[in-house]
Amino acid sequence: MHGHVGFPVHRAYAKLPPQTTFTGRYVLVEPLDAKYIDDLYASLGQPEHYGLWTYLPAGPFQDKKSFTEAQRKAVGFFSLMRIDLENRVVEIGYIRTTAATETFYLTARAVFEDLHFRRLEWKCNDLNNLSKRAAARFGFTAEGVFRQHMVVKGSNRDTAWFSMIDSEWPALQDAFAKWLDPLNFDGNGIQRCSLGSFRRT
């Protein structure tokens, strides 16, 4: 009987994410490289994009030089971080892309199916309602708020925690695949059905 200690876990180990490319139907996800700085700065780093960096530890950036230096410190479209191979837990963060849905799908598929993690985490400032809505849309489960968790840019941060676990992934994977199907989009690229509508209840 395992009621007092939790269910048994097969002693497999997760693997570190490789420096590889994920090819989707609409996006190509590649490791961050200096050759993308011009494109990244144009879409994320200029003064009109200051709002994108409100809840992140880095940014906003005064000029292209400071943006470039930050990219060299691995602040990019997204990052797999806080990697715990022993417990097979990894966090996804810094998601900054207009193609977030397929980017997330390709990454989560690799995390669960190729790298053998048991748990994928999403954390954000509890004031960041856009990020919390994105986590819910992708199928994460809200786990609560860590009060006074961090000080970021001189201000308190209460951190909202979300998770997705390996046993949930098959149904979520199916929903992403159906949402990404070209038949789910009209001639203007507008979705016919929401991602949530494909999730099993």
PDB file of C-alpha atoms in Angstrom:
ATOM      1  CA  MET A   1       0.000   0.000   0.000  1.00  0.00           C
ATOM      2  CA  HIS A   2       1.394   3.377  -1.033  1.00  0.00           C
ATOM      3  CA  GLY A   3      -1.255   5.712   0.379  1.00  0.00           C
ATOM      4  CA  HIS A   4       1.046   7.399   2.870  1.00  0.00           C
ATOM      5  CA  VAL A   5       4.019   7.986   0.560  1.00  0.00           C
ATOM      6  CA  GLY A   6       2.506   8.499  -2.895  1.00  0.00           C
ATOM      7  CA  PHE A   7       2.332   6.236  -5.925  1.00  0.00           C
ATOM      8  CA  PRO A   8       5.520   4.562  -7.151  1.00  0.00           C
ATOM      9  CA  VAL A   9       7.486   6.255  -9.940  1.00  0.00           C
ATOM     10  CA  HIS A  10       9.551   4.376 -12.502  1.00  0.00           C
ATOM     11  CA  ARG A  11      13.176   5.432 -12.001  1.00  0.00           C
ATOM     12  CA  ALA A  12      13.720   6.700 -15.513  1.00  0.00           C
ATOM     13  CA  TYR A  13      15.553   9.998 -15.873  1.00  0.00           C
ATOM     14  CA  ALA A  14      14.710  13.055 -17.893  1.00  0.00           C
ATOM     15  CA  LYS A  15      17.235  14.342 -20.404  1.00  0.00           C
ATOM     16  CA  LEU A  16      18.623  17.799 -21.000  1.00  0.00           C
ATOM     17  CA  PRO A  17      16.991  19.603 -23.921  1.00  0.00           C
ATOM     18  CA  PRO A  18      19.171  19.259 -27.021  1.00  0.00           C
ATOM     19  CA  GLN A  19      20.319  22.132 -29.196  1.00  0.00           C
ATOM     20  CA  THR A  20      17.905  21.093 -31.891  1.00  0.00           C
ATOM     21  CA  THR A  21      15.239  22.439 -34.228  1.00  0.00           C
ATOM     22  CA  PHE A  22      11.504  21.761 -33.951  1.00  0.00           C
ATOM     23  CA  THR A  23       9.673  22.021 -37.257  1.00  0.00           C
ATOM     24  CA  GLY A  24       5.965  22.709 -37.112  1.00  0.00           C
ATOM     25  CA  ARG A  25       3.310  23.495 -39.677  1.00  0.00           C
ATOM     26  CA  TYR A  26       3.507  27.246 -39.090  1.00  0.00           C
ATOM     27  CA  VAL A  27       6.719  27.837 -37.143  1.00  0.00           C
ATOM     28  CA  LEU A  28      10.327  26.729 -36.991  1.00  0.00           C
ATOM     29  CA  VAL A  29      11.782  26.720 -33.470  1.00  0.00           C
ATOM     30  CA  GLU A  30      15.562  27.013 -33.372  1.00  0.00           C
ATOM     31  CA  PRO A  31      18.164  27.678 -30.664  1.00  0.00           C
ATOM     32  CA  LEU A  32      18.828  31.353 -30.078  1.00  0.00           C
ATOM     33  CA  ASP A  33      21.605  32.651 -32.294  1.00  0.00           C
ATOM     34  CA  ALA A  34      23.163  36.064 -32.853  1.00  0.00           C
ATOM     35  CA  LYS A  35      22.020  36.001 -36.487  1.00  0.00           C
ATOM     36  CA  TYR A  36      18.429  36.589 -35.271  1.00  0.00           C
ATOM     37  CA  ILE A  37      19.170  39.740 -33.277  1.00  0.00           C
ATOM     38  CA  ASP A  38      17.926  42.140 -35.974  1.00  0.00           C
ATOM     39  CA  ASP A  39      14.608  40.302 -36.321  1.00  0.00           C
ATOM     40  CA  LEU A  40      14.172  39.952 -32.561  1.00  0.00           C
ATOM     41  CA  TYR A  41      14.949  43.592 -31.913  1.00  0.00           C
ATOM     42  CA  ALA A  42      12.505  44.709 -34.605  1.00  0.00           C
ATOM     43  CA  SER A  43       9.658  42.664 -33.132  1.00  0.00           C
ATOM     44  CA  LEU A  44      10.439  42.740 -29.396  1.00  0.00           C
ATOM     45  CA  GLY A  45      13.154  45.152 -28.359  1.00  0.00           C
ATOM     46  CA  GLN A  46      12.283  48.645 -29.535  1.00  0.00           C
ATOM     47  CA  PRO A  47      10.798  51.346 -27.272  1.00  0.00           C
ATOM     48  CA  GLU A  48       7.243  50.690 -28.497  1.00  0.00           C
ATOM     49  CA  HIS A  49       7.550  47.149 -27.119  1.00  0.00           C
ATOM     50  CA  TYR A  50       8.242  48.225 -23.528  1.00  0.00           C
ATOM     51  CA  GLY A  51       4.951  46.724 -22.350  1.00  0.00           C
ATOM     52  CA  LEU A  52       6.093  43.227 -23.285  1.00  0.00           C
ATOM     53  CA  TRP A  53       8.757  43.347 -20.576  1.00  0.00           C
ATOM     54  CA  THR A  54       6.637  44.654 -17.687  1.00  0.00           C
ATOM     55  CA  TYR A  55       6.536  41.379 -15.759  1.00  0.00           C
ATOM     56  CA  LEU A  56       9.913  39.958 -16.771  1.00  0.00           C
ATOM     57  CA  PRO A  57      13.165  40.336 -14.821  1.00  0.00           C
ATOM     58  CA  ALA A  58      14.948  41.734 -17.899  1.00  0.00           C
ATOM     59  CA  GLY A  59      14.090  44.701 -20.107  1.00  0.00           C
ATOM     60  CA  PRO A  60      12.834  46.995 -21.400  1.00  0.00           C
ATOM     61  CA  PHE A  61      15.851  48.008 -23.421  1.00  0.00           C
ATOM     62  CA  GLN A  62      17.138  51.474 -24.215  1.00  0.00           C
ATOM     63  CA  ASP A  63      18.758  50.558 -27.524  1.00  0.00           C
ATOM     64  CA  LYS A  64      19.793  47.693 -29.763  1.00  0.00           C
ATOM     65  CA  LYS A  65      23.144  47.301 -27.986  1.00  0.00           C
ATOM     66  CA  SER A  66      21.529  46.629 -24.599  1.00  0.00           C
ATOM     67  CA  PHE A  67      18.967  44.309 -26.208  1.00  0.00           C
ATOM     68  CA  THR A  68      21.748  42.356 -27.922  1.00  0.00           C
ATOM     69  CA  GLU A  69      23.665  41.964 -24.675  1.00  0.00           C
ATOM     70  CA  ALA A  70      20.534  40.606 -22.967  1.00  0.00           C
ATOM     71  CA  GLN A  71      19.961  38.074 -25.758  1.00  0.00           C
ATOM     72  CA  ARG A  72      23.454  36.768 -25.191  1.00  0.00           C
ATOM     73  CA  LYS A  73      22.304  36.045 -21.633  1.00  0.00           C
ATOM     74  CA  ALA A  74      19.553  33.752 -23.024  1.00  0.00           C
ATOM     75  CA  VAL A  75      16.572  36.081 -22.817  1.00  0.00           C
ATOM     76  CA  GLY A  76      14.590  35.213 -25.906  1.00  0.00           C
ATOM     77  CA  PHE A  77      11.336  33.987 -27.299  1.00  0.00           C
ATOM     78  CA  PHE A  78      11.114  31.258 -24.708  1.00  0.00           C
ATOM     79  CA  SER A  79      13.362  29.336 -22.400  1.00  0.00           C
ATOM     80  CA  LEU A  80      13.327  25.957 -20.686  1.00  0.00           C
ATOM     81  CA  MET A  81      14.666  26.679 -17.218  1.00  0.00           C
ATOM     82  CA  ARG A  82      14.892  25.410 -13.646  1.00  0.00           C
ATOM     83  CA  ILE A  83      15.592  21.981 -15.088  1.00  0.00           C
ATOM     84  CA  ASP A  84      15.383  19.239 -12.429  1.00  0.00           C
ATOM     85  CA  LEU A  85      16.477  15.975 -14.066  1.00  0.00           C
ATOM     86  CA  GLU A  86      16.207  13.872 -10.902  1.00  0.00           C
ATOM     87  CA  ASN A  87      12.533  14.725 -10.353  1.00  0.00           C
ATOM     88  CA  ARG A  88      11.853  15.229 -14.083  1.00  0.00           C
ATOM     89  CA  VAL A  89      10.487  18.756 -13.743  1.00  0.00           C
ATOM     90  CA  VAL A  90      11.117  21.693 -16.077  1.00  0.00           C
ATOM     91  CA  GLU A  91       9.694  25.215 -16.373  1.00  0.00           C
ATOM     92  CA  ILE A  92       8.877  27.074 -19.573  1.00  0.00           C
ATOM     93  CA  GLY A  93       9.149  30.844 -19.524  1.00  0.00           C
ATOM     94  CA  TYR A  94      10.031  34.060 -21.352  1.00  0.00           C
ATOM     95  CA  ILE A  95       7.530  33.200 -24.075  1.00  0.00           C
ATOM     96  CA  ARG A  96       7.544  36.137 -26.461  1.00  0.00           C
ATOM     97  CA  THR A  97       6.230  35.220 -29.905  1.00  0.00           C
ATOM     98  CA  THR A  98       3.108  35.770 -31.984  1.00  0.00           C
ATOM     99  CA  ALA A  99       3.270  32.059 -32.864  1.00  0.00           C
ATOM    100  CA  ALA A 100       3.079  31.037 -29.210  1.00  0.00           C
ATOM    101  CA  THR A 101       0.565  28.205 -29.612  1.00  0.00           C
ATOM    102  CA  GLU A 102       2.528  26.044 -32.013  1.00  0.00           C
ATOM    103  CA  THR A 103       5.811  27.012 -30.386  1.00  0.00           C
ATOM    104  CA  PHE A 104       4.438  25.809 -27.051  1.00  0.00           C
ATOM    105  CA  TYR A 105       3.013  22.641 -28.601  1.00  0.00           C
ATOM    106  CA  LEU A 106       6.308  21.645 -30.221  1.00  0.00           C
ATOM    107  CA  THR A 107       8.203  22.326 -27.006  1.00  0.00           C
ATOM    108  CA  ALA A 108       5.758  20.529 -24.698  1.00  0.00           C
ATOM    109  CA  ARG A 109       5.718  17.528 -27.037  1.00  0.00           C
ATOM    110  CA  ALA A 110       9.499  17.309 -26.831  1.00  0.00           C
ATOM    111  CA  VAL A 111       9.460  17.796 -23.041  1.00  0.00           C
ATOM    112  CA  PHE A 112       7.050  14.920 -22.435  1.00  0.00           C
ATOM    113  CA  GLU A 113       7.659  12.548 -25.330  1.00  0.00           C
ATOM    114  CA  ASP A 114      11.385  12.914 -26.117  1.00  0.00           C
ATOM    115  CA  LEU A 115      12.950  14.195 -22.899  1.00  0.00           C
ATOM    116  CA  HIS A 116      10.723  12.196 -20.498  1.00  0.00           C
ATOM    117  CA  PHE A 117       9.831  14.915 -18.011  1.00  0.00           C
ATOM    118  CA  ARG A 118       6.898  14.239 -15.693  1.00  0.00           C
ATOM    119  CA  ARG A 119       5.949  17.867 -15.013  1.00  0.00           C
ATOM    120  CA  LEU A 120       6.027  21.127 -16.979  1.00  0.00           C
ATOM    121  CA  GLU A 121       5.649  24.328 -14.975  1.00  0.00           C
ATOM    122  CA  TRP A 122       4.469  27.820 -15.880  1.00  0.00           C
ATOM    123  CA  LYS A 123       5.023  30.674 -13.447  1.00  0.00           C
ATOM    124  CA  CYS A 124       4.208  34.346 -13.800  1.00  0.00           C
ATOM    125  CA  ASN A 125       3.598  37.509 -11.843  1.00  0.00           C
ATOM    126  CA  ASP A 126       0.117  37.173 -10.326  1.00  0.00           C
ATOM    127  CA  LEU A 127      -0.706  40.620 -11.768  1.00  0.00           C
ATOM    128  CA  ASN A 128       0.016  39.371 -15.294  1.00  0.00           C
ATOM    129  CA  ASN A 129      -3.494  38.409 -16.373  1.00  0.00           C
ATOM    130  CA  LEU A 130      -2.464  37.828 -19.997  1.00  0.00           C
ATOM    131  CA  SER A 131       0.072  35.208 -18.933  1.00  0.00           C
ATOM    132  CA  LYS A 132      -2.407  33.521 -16.601  1.00  0.00           C
ATOM    133  CA  ARG A 133      -5.001  33.360 -19.379  1.00  0.00           C
ATOM    134  CA  ALA A 134      -2.386  31.880 -21.740  1.00  0.00           C
ATOM    135  CA  ALA A 135      -1.517  29.185 -19.189  1.00  0.00           C
ATOM    136  CA  ALA A 136      -5.185  28.246 -18.825  1.00  0.00           C
ATOM    137  CA  ARG A 137      -5.669  28.241 -22.606  1.00  0.00           C
ATOM    138  CA  PHE A 138      -2.728  25.874 -23.086  1.00  0.00           C
ATOM    139  CA  GLY A 139      -4.213  23.467 -20.537  1.00  0.00           C
ATOM    140  CA  PHE A 140      -2.147  24.166 -17.434  1.00  0.00           C
ATOM    141  CA  THR A 141      -3.729  23.674 -14.008  1.00  0.00           C
ATOM    142  CA  ALA A 142      -3.535  26.580 -11.555  1.00  0.00           C
ATOM    143  CA  GLU A 143      -1.861  25.497  -8.321  1.00  0.00           C
ATOM    144  CA  GLY A 144      -1.900  28.674  -6.265  1.00  0.00           C
ATOM    145  CA  VAL A 145       0.040  31.844  -5.531  1.00  0.00           C
ATOM    146  CA  PHE A 146       3.391  32.143  -3.761  1.00  0.00           C
ATOM    147  CA  ARG A 147       3.008  35.442  -1.895  1.00  0.00           C
ATOM    148  CA  GLN A 148       5.979  37.831  -1.766  1.00  0.00           C
ATOM    149  CA  HIS A 149       7.927  35.278  -3.761  1.00  0.00           C
ATOM    150  CA  MET A 150      10.351  37.678  -5.432  1.00  0.00           C
ATOM    151  CA  VAL A 151      11.465  41.283  -5.787  1.00  0.00           C
ATOM    152  CA  VAL A 152      11.597  42.173  -9.492  1.00  0.00           C
ATOM    153  CA  LYS A 153      12.778  45.571 -10.704  1.00  0.00           C
ATOM    154  CA  GLY A 154      12.321  46.909  -7.186  1.00  0.00           C
ATOM    155  CA  SER A 155       8.707  45.743  -6.825  1.00  0.00           C
ATOM    156  CA  ASN A 156       7.058  42.861  -5.001  1.00  0.00           C
ATOM    157  CA  ARG A 157       6.096  39.842  -7.080  1.00  0.00           C
ATOM    158  CA  ASP A 158       3.477  37.366  -5.971  1.00  0.00           C
ATOM    159  CA  THR A 159       3.991  34.373  -8.287  1.00  0.00           C
ATOM    160  CA  ALA A 160       1.122  32.362  -9.764  1.00  0.00           C
ATOM    161  CA  TRP A 161       2.081  28.696 -10.306  1.00  0.00           C
ATOM    162  CA  PHE A 162       0.657  26.394 -12.981  1.00  0.00           C
ATOM    163  CA  SER A 163       1.550  22.864 -14.024  1.00  0.00           C
ATOM    164  CA  MET A 164       0.932  20.250 -16.675  1.00  0.00           C
ATOM    165  CA  ILE A 165       1.839  16.608 -16.018  1.00  0.00           C
ATOM    166  CA  ASP A 166       2.696  13.696 -18.269  1.00  0.00           C
ATOM    167  CA  SER A 167      -0.590  11.830 -17.744  1.00  0.00           C
ATOM    168  CA  GLU A 168      -2.487  14.892 -19.043  1.00  0.00           C
ATOM    169  CA  TRP A 169      -0.351  15.336 -22.134  1.00  0.00           C
ATOM    170  CA  PRO A 170      -1.984  12.779 -24.500  1.00  0.00           C
ATOM    171  CA  ALA A 171      -5.374  14.528 -24.353  1.00  0.00           C
ATOM    172  CA  LEU A 172      -3.758  17.969 -24.557  1.00  0.00           C
ATOM    173  CA  GLN A 173      -1.563  16.856 -27.457  1.00  0.00           C
ATOM    174  CA  ASP A 174      -4.670  15.720 -29.310  1.00  0.00           C
ATOM    175  CA  ALA A 175      -6.346  19.103 -28.746  1.00  0.00           C
ATOM    176  CA  PHE A 176      -3.295  21.010 -30.033  1.00  0.00           C
ATOM    177  CA  ALA A 177      -3.095  18.805 -33.138  1.00  0.00           C
ATOM    178  CA  LYS A 178      -6.767  19.436 -33.941  1.00  0.00           C
ATOM    179  CA  TRP A 179      -6.466  23.180 -33.336  1.00  0.00           C
ATOM    180  CA  LEU A 180      -3.372  23.438 -35.567  1.00  0.00           C
ATOM    181  CA  ASP A 181      -5.020  21.554 -38.436  1.00  0.00           C
ATOM    182  CA  PRO A 182      -5.294  23.888 -41.467  1.00  0.00           C
ATOM    183  CA  LEU A 183      -9.014  23.073 -41.680  1.00  0.00           C
ATOM    184  CA  ASN A 184      -9.488  24.883 -38.381  1.00  0.00           C
ATOM    185  CA  PHE A 185      -8.554  28.214 -40.007  1.00  0.00           C
ATOM    186  CA  ASP A 186     -10.423  30.247 -42.584  1.00  0.00           C
ATOM    187  CA  GLY A 187      -8.860  31.978 -45.587  1.00  0.00           C
ATOM    188  CA  ASN A 188      -7.749  34.879 -43.395  1.00  0.00           C
ATOM    189  CA  GLY A 189      -6.040  32.638 -40.863  1.00  0.00           C
ATOM    190  CA  ILE A 190      -8.790  33.108 -38.256  1.00  0.00           C
ATOM    191  CA  GLN A 191      -9.526  30.078 -36.084  1.00  0.00           C
ATOM    192  CA  ARG A 192     -12.865  28.352 -36.548  1.00  0.00           C
ATOM    193  CA  CYS A 193     -12.808  26.629 -33.144  1.00  0.00           C
ATOM    194  CA  SER A 194     -10.906  27.589 -30.010  1.00  0.00           C
ATOM    195  CA  LEU A 195      -8.136  25.440 -28.537  1.00  0.00           C
ATOM    196  CA  GLY A 196     -10.246  24.880 -25.418  1.00  0.00           C
ATOM    197  CA  SER A 197     -13.121  23.490 -27.475  1.00  0.00           C
ATOM    198  CA  PHE A 198     -10.946  20.548 -28.513  1.00  0.00           C
ATOM    199  CA  ARG A 199     -10.014  19.550 -24.967  1.00  0.00           C
ATOM    200  CA  ARG A 200     -11.847  16.593 -23.501  1.00  0.00           C
ATOM    201  CA  THR A 201     -13.952  17.407 -20.465  1.00  0.00           C
TER     202      THR A 201
END
